[in-house]
XYZ file of C-alpha atoms in Angstrom:
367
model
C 10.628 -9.212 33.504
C 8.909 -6.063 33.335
C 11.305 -4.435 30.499
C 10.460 -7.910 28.643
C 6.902 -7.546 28.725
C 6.477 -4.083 28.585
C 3.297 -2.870 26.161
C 2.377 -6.529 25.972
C -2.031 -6.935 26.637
C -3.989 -9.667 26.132
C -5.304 -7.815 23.345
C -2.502 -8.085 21.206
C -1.697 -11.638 22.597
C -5.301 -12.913 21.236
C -4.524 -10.950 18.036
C -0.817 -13.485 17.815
C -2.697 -16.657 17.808
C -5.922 -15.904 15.860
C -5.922 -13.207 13.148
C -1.803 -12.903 12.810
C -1.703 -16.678 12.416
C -4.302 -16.374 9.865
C -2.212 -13.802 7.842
C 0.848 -15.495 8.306
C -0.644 -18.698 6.717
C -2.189 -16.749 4.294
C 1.304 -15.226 3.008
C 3.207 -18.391 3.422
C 0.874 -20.047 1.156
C -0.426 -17.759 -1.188
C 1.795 -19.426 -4.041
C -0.516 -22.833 -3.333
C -3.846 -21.564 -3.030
C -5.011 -23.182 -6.247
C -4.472 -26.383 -4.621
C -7.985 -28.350 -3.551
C -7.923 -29.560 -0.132
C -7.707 -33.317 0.455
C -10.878 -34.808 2.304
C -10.751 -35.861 5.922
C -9.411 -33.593 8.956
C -6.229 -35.661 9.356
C -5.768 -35.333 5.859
C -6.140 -31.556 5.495
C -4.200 -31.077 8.575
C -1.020 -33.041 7.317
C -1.828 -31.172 3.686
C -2.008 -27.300 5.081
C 1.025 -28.140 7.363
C 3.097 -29.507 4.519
C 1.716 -26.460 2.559
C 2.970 -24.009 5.556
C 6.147 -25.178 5.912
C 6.850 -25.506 2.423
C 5.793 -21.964 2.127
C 8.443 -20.574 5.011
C 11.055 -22.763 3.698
C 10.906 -21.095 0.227
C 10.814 -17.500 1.902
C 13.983 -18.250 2.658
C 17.493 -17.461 0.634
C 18.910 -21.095 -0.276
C 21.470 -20.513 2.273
C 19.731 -19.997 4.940
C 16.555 -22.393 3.616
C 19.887 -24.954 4.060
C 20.362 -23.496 8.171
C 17.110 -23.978 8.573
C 17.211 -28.051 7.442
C 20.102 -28.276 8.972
C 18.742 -27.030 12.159
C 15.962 -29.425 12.030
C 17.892 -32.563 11.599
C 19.759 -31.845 14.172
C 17.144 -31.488 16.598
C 16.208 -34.898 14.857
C 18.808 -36.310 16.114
C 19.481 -34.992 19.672
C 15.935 -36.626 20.316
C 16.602 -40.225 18.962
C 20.124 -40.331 18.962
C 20.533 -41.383 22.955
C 20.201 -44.135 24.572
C 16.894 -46.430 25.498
C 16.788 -48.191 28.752
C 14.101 -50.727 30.386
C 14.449 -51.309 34.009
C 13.035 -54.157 35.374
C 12.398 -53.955 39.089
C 9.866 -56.433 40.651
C 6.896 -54.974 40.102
C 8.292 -51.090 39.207
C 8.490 -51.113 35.346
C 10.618 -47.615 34.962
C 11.773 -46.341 31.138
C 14.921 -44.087 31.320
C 14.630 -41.629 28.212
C 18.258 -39.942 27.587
C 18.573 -37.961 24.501
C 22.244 -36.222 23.204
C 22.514 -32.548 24.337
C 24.622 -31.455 22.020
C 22.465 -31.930 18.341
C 19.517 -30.748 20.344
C 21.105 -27.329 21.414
C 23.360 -26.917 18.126
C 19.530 -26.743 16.582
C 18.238 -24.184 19.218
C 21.724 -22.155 18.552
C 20.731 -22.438 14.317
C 17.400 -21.615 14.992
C 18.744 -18.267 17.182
C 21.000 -17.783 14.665
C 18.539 -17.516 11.322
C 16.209 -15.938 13.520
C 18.472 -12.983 14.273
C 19.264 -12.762 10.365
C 15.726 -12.322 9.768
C 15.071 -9.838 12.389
C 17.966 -7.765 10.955
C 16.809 -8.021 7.416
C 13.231 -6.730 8.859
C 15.086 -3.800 11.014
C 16.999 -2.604 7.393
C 13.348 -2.672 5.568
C 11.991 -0.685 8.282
C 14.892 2.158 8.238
C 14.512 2.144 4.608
C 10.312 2.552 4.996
C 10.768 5.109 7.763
C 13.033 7.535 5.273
C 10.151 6.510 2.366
C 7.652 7.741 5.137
C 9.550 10.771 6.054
C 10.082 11.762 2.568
C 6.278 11.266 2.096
C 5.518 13.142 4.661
C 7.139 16.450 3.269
C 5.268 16.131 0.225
C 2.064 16.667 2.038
C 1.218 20.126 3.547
C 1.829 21.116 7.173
C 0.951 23.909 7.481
C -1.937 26.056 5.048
C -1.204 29.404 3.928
C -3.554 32.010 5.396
C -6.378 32.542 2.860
C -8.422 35.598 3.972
C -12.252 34.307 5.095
C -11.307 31.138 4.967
C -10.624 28.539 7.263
C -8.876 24.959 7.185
C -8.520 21.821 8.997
C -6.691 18.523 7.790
C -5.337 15.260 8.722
C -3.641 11.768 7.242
C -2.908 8.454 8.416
C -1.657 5.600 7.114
C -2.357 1.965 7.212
C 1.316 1.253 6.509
C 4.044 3.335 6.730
C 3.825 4.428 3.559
C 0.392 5.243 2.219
C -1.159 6.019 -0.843
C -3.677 8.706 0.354
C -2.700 12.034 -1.205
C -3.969 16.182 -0.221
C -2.854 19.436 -0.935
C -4.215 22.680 -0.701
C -2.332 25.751 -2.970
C -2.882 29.403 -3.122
C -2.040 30.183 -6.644
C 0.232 33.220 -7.809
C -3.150 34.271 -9.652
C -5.209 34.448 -6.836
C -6.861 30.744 -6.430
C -6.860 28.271 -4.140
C -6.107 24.522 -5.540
C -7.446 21.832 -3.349
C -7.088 18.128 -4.276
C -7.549 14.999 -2.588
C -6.298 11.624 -4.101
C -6.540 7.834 -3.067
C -4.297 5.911 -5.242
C -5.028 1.864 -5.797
C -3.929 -0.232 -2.709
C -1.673 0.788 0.006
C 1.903 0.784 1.261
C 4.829 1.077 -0.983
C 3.595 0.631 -4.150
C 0.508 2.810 -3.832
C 2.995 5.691 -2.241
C 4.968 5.439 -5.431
C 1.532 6.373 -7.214
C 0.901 9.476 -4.425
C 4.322 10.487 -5.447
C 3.945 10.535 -9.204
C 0.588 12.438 -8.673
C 2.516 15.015 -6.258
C 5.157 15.614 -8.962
C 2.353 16.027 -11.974
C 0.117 18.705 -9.567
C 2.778 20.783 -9.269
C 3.609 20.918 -12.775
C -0.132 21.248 -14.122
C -0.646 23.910 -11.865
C 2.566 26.256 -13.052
C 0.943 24.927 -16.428
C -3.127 25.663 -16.371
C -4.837 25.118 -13.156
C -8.330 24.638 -14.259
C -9.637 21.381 -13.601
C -9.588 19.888 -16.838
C -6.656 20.723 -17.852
C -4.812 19.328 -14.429
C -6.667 16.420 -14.467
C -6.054 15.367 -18.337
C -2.460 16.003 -17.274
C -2.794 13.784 -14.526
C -4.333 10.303 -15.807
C -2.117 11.132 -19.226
C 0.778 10.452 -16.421
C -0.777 7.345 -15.042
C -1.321 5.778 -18.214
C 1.877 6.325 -18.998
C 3.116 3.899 -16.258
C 1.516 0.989 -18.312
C 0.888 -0.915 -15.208
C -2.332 -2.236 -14.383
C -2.006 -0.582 -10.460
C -1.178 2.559 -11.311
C -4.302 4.400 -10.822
C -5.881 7.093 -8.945
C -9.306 8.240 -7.574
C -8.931 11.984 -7.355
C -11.324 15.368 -6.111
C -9.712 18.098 -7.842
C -11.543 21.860 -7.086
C -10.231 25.504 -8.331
C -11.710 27.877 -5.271
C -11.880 31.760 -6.301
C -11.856 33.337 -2.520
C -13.161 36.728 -3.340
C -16.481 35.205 -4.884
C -16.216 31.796 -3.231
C -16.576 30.065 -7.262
C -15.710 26.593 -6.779
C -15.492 24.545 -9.946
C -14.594 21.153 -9.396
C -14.327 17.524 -11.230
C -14.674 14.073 -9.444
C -13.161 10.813 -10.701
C -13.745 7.981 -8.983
C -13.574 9.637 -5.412
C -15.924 9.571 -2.909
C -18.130 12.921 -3.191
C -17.271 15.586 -1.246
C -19.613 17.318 0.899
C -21.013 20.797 1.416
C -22.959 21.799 4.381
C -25.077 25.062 3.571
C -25.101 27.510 6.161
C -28.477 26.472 6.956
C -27.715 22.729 7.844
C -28.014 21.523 4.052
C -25.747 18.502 3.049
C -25.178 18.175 -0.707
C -23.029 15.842 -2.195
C -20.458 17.139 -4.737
C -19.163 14.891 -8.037
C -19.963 12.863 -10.890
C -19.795 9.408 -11.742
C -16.413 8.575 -13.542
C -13.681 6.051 -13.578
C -10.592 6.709 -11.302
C -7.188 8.233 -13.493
C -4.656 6.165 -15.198
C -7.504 3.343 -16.695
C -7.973 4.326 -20.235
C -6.272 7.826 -21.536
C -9.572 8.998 -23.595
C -11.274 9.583 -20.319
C -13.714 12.381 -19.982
C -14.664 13.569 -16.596
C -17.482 16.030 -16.370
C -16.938 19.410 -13.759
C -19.467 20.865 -11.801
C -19.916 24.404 -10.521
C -20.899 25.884 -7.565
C -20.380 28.414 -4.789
C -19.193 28.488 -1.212
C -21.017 30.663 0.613
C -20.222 32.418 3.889
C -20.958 30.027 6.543
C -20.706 27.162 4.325
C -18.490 24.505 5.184
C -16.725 21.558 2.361
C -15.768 17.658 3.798
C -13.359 15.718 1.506
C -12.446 12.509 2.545
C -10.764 8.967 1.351
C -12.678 5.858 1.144
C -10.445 4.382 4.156
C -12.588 6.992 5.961
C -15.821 5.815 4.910
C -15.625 1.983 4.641
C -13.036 1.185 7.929
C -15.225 -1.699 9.649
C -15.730 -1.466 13.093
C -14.228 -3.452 16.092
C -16.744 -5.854 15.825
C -16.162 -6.572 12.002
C -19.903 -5.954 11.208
C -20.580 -2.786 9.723
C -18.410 0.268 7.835
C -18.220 3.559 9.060
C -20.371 4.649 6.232
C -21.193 7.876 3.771
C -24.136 8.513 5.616
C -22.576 8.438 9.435
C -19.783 11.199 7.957
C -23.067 13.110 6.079
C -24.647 13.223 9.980
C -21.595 14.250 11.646
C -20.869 17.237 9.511
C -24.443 18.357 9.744
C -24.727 20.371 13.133
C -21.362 22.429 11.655
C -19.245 24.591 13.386
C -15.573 25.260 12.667
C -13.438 23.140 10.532
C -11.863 21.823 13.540
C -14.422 20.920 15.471
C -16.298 19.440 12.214
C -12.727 17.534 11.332
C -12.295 16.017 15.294
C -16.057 15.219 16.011
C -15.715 13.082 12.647
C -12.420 11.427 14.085
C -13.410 10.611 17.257
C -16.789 8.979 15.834
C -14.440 7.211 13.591
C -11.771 6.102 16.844
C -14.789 4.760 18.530
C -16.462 3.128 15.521
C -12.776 0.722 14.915
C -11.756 0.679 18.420
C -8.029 -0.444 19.080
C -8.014 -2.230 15.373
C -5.209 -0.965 13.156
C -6.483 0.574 9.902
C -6.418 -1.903 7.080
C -6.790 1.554 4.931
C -5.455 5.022 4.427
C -7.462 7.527 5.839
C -7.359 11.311 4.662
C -9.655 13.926 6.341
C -9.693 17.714 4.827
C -12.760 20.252 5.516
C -12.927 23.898 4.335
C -15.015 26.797 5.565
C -15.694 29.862 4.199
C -16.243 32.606 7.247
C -19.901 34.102 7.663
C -20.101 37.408 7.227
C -20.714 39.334 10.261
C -23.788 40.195 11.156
């Protein structure tokens, strides 16, 4: 009993019956959402269980859609297929209720049965999404080549196994330092089929010209290439000279980074502009500026910014990550006091977003 409930809390047993349910409805009918709702509670009831069961039925492949009928009239029948007594005993009025064993379990044994084929389907998915996550994985960096005065800290998660948040920081043959972060549209396999595409053009454009234009035109030139309508990408590209600390950088549709001064000063870094890969005339402004020593650069993902909290009233928000960074101190300390704000602020909820973390510092000078 214990190996058969192990990890199980109450938690995740209210979680079955309310907000799973709620998704699993919303999945199985998706298809019939158009439909207007009949008036009357008996009415609607009898309408969204038709709806539901409809919807699970059609999941199905038509062979097993045909287990799963077959299944059901069989338990049909092992309830009304026995044999209905009255007993008549002076006063005693007794009912004897037999029903045939053999439909009823050949239906539990169908149900098993398509339930196991399900469950192995699911496993195979899995395997396939854990080498797609693995594979992801290596595409984002582990460890950051030493940069002399410079410091880094840097993090990822994912609200599925695959996710569509993308980072990378690269010292150039030149001399630079390339730092990018990247949310692409959505989440899960599709959007890390963006984050891949955006990997495999970065690498290029930088053996190419890694100024920020240039790597950025190169970048939504890609995306629009795709001709899908999903395939696009917010993205904060910088180019980071380390002797002088130059930093020019272009924002599209990201949140704006920030820089905390040496002195305590948050400024926010970017320009308005629409994300890559929605129209290929797009013209994205850059901005200049400088890292000085003791100065200290936050890039983030939206999942960061807008995760709701436990209670499902309020984000995170720009301004709480703004406050956080503020008092300073290394990039690791900056990068978990931010987290652990963040773990508090959602609780035990699962992220319903990617989340990407990155902040820079450039070293004071001695005194």
């Amino acid at each position: 009993m214990r190996d058969y409930t192990a990890g199980l809390n109450s938690r995740d047993l209210r979680r079955l019956f309310d907000r799973d349910a709620l998704q699993a409805y919303s999945v199985l009918t998706r298809d019939h959402a158009q439909l207007q709702l009949p008036a009357g509670r008996l009415k609607k009831l009898l309408f969204r269980t038709r709806l539901a069961f409809l919807g699970l039925s059609y999941k199905l492949t038509p062979a097993r859609r045909a287990l799963f009928a077959a299944s059901l009239i069989a338990a049909v029948l092992g309830l009304t297929a026995g044999k209905f007594e009255y007993v008549s005993r002076a006063r005693l009025h007794q009912v004897v209720v037999e029903f045939s064993p053999f439909w009823f379990l050949l239906s539990i044994g169908a149900l098993i049965f398509l339930l196991a084929l399900e469950l192995v389907d699911r496993i195979r998915v899995r395997d396939e999404l854990e080498v797609a996550r693995e594979l992801q994985a290596d595409l984002l960096p582990r460890q950051i080549a030493a940069v002399p005065g410079y410091r880094f800290a840097h993090s990822y998660r994912t609200a599925n196994q695959v996710g569509g948040d993308y980072y990378d920081i690269t010292p150039l043959p030149a001399g630079g330092v390339a730092l990018m972060v990247g949310d692409a549209s959505g989440h899960g396999m599709a959007a890390g089929l963006v984050m891949a595409i955006a990997n495999a053009t970065l690498k290029t454009a930088l053996d190419l010209d890694p100024s920020p234009q240039r790597v950025l035109a190169l970048l939504n030139r890609t995306l629009c290439r795709t001709r899908t309508r999903r395939t696009f990408m917010s993205v904060f590209y910088a180019l980071l000279d380390p002797a002088t600390g130059a930093l020019e950088s272009i924002c599209a549709g990201h949140p704006y980074p920030l820089l905390r001064r040496a002195r305590g000063e948050i400024l926010e870094l970017g320009r308005g502009s629409l994300p890559l890969g929605v129209r290929e005339s797009l013209a994205v402004p850059s901005q200049r500026t400088t890292l000085l020593p003791g100065d200290l650069l936050v890039l983030y993902t939206d999942g960061l910014a807008e995760a709701v909290g436990s209670g499902g009233q309020h984000a995170f928000g720009f301004d709480r990550i703004a406050e956080l960074a503020r008092p300073g101190g290394t990039p690791q300390e900056v990068h978990d006091r931010i987290l652990q704000a963040f773990d508090q602020h959602v609780g035990g909820e699962p992220l319903h977003d990617d989340l990407t973390l990155m902040v820079v510092a450039r070293e004071a000078t001695p005194a």
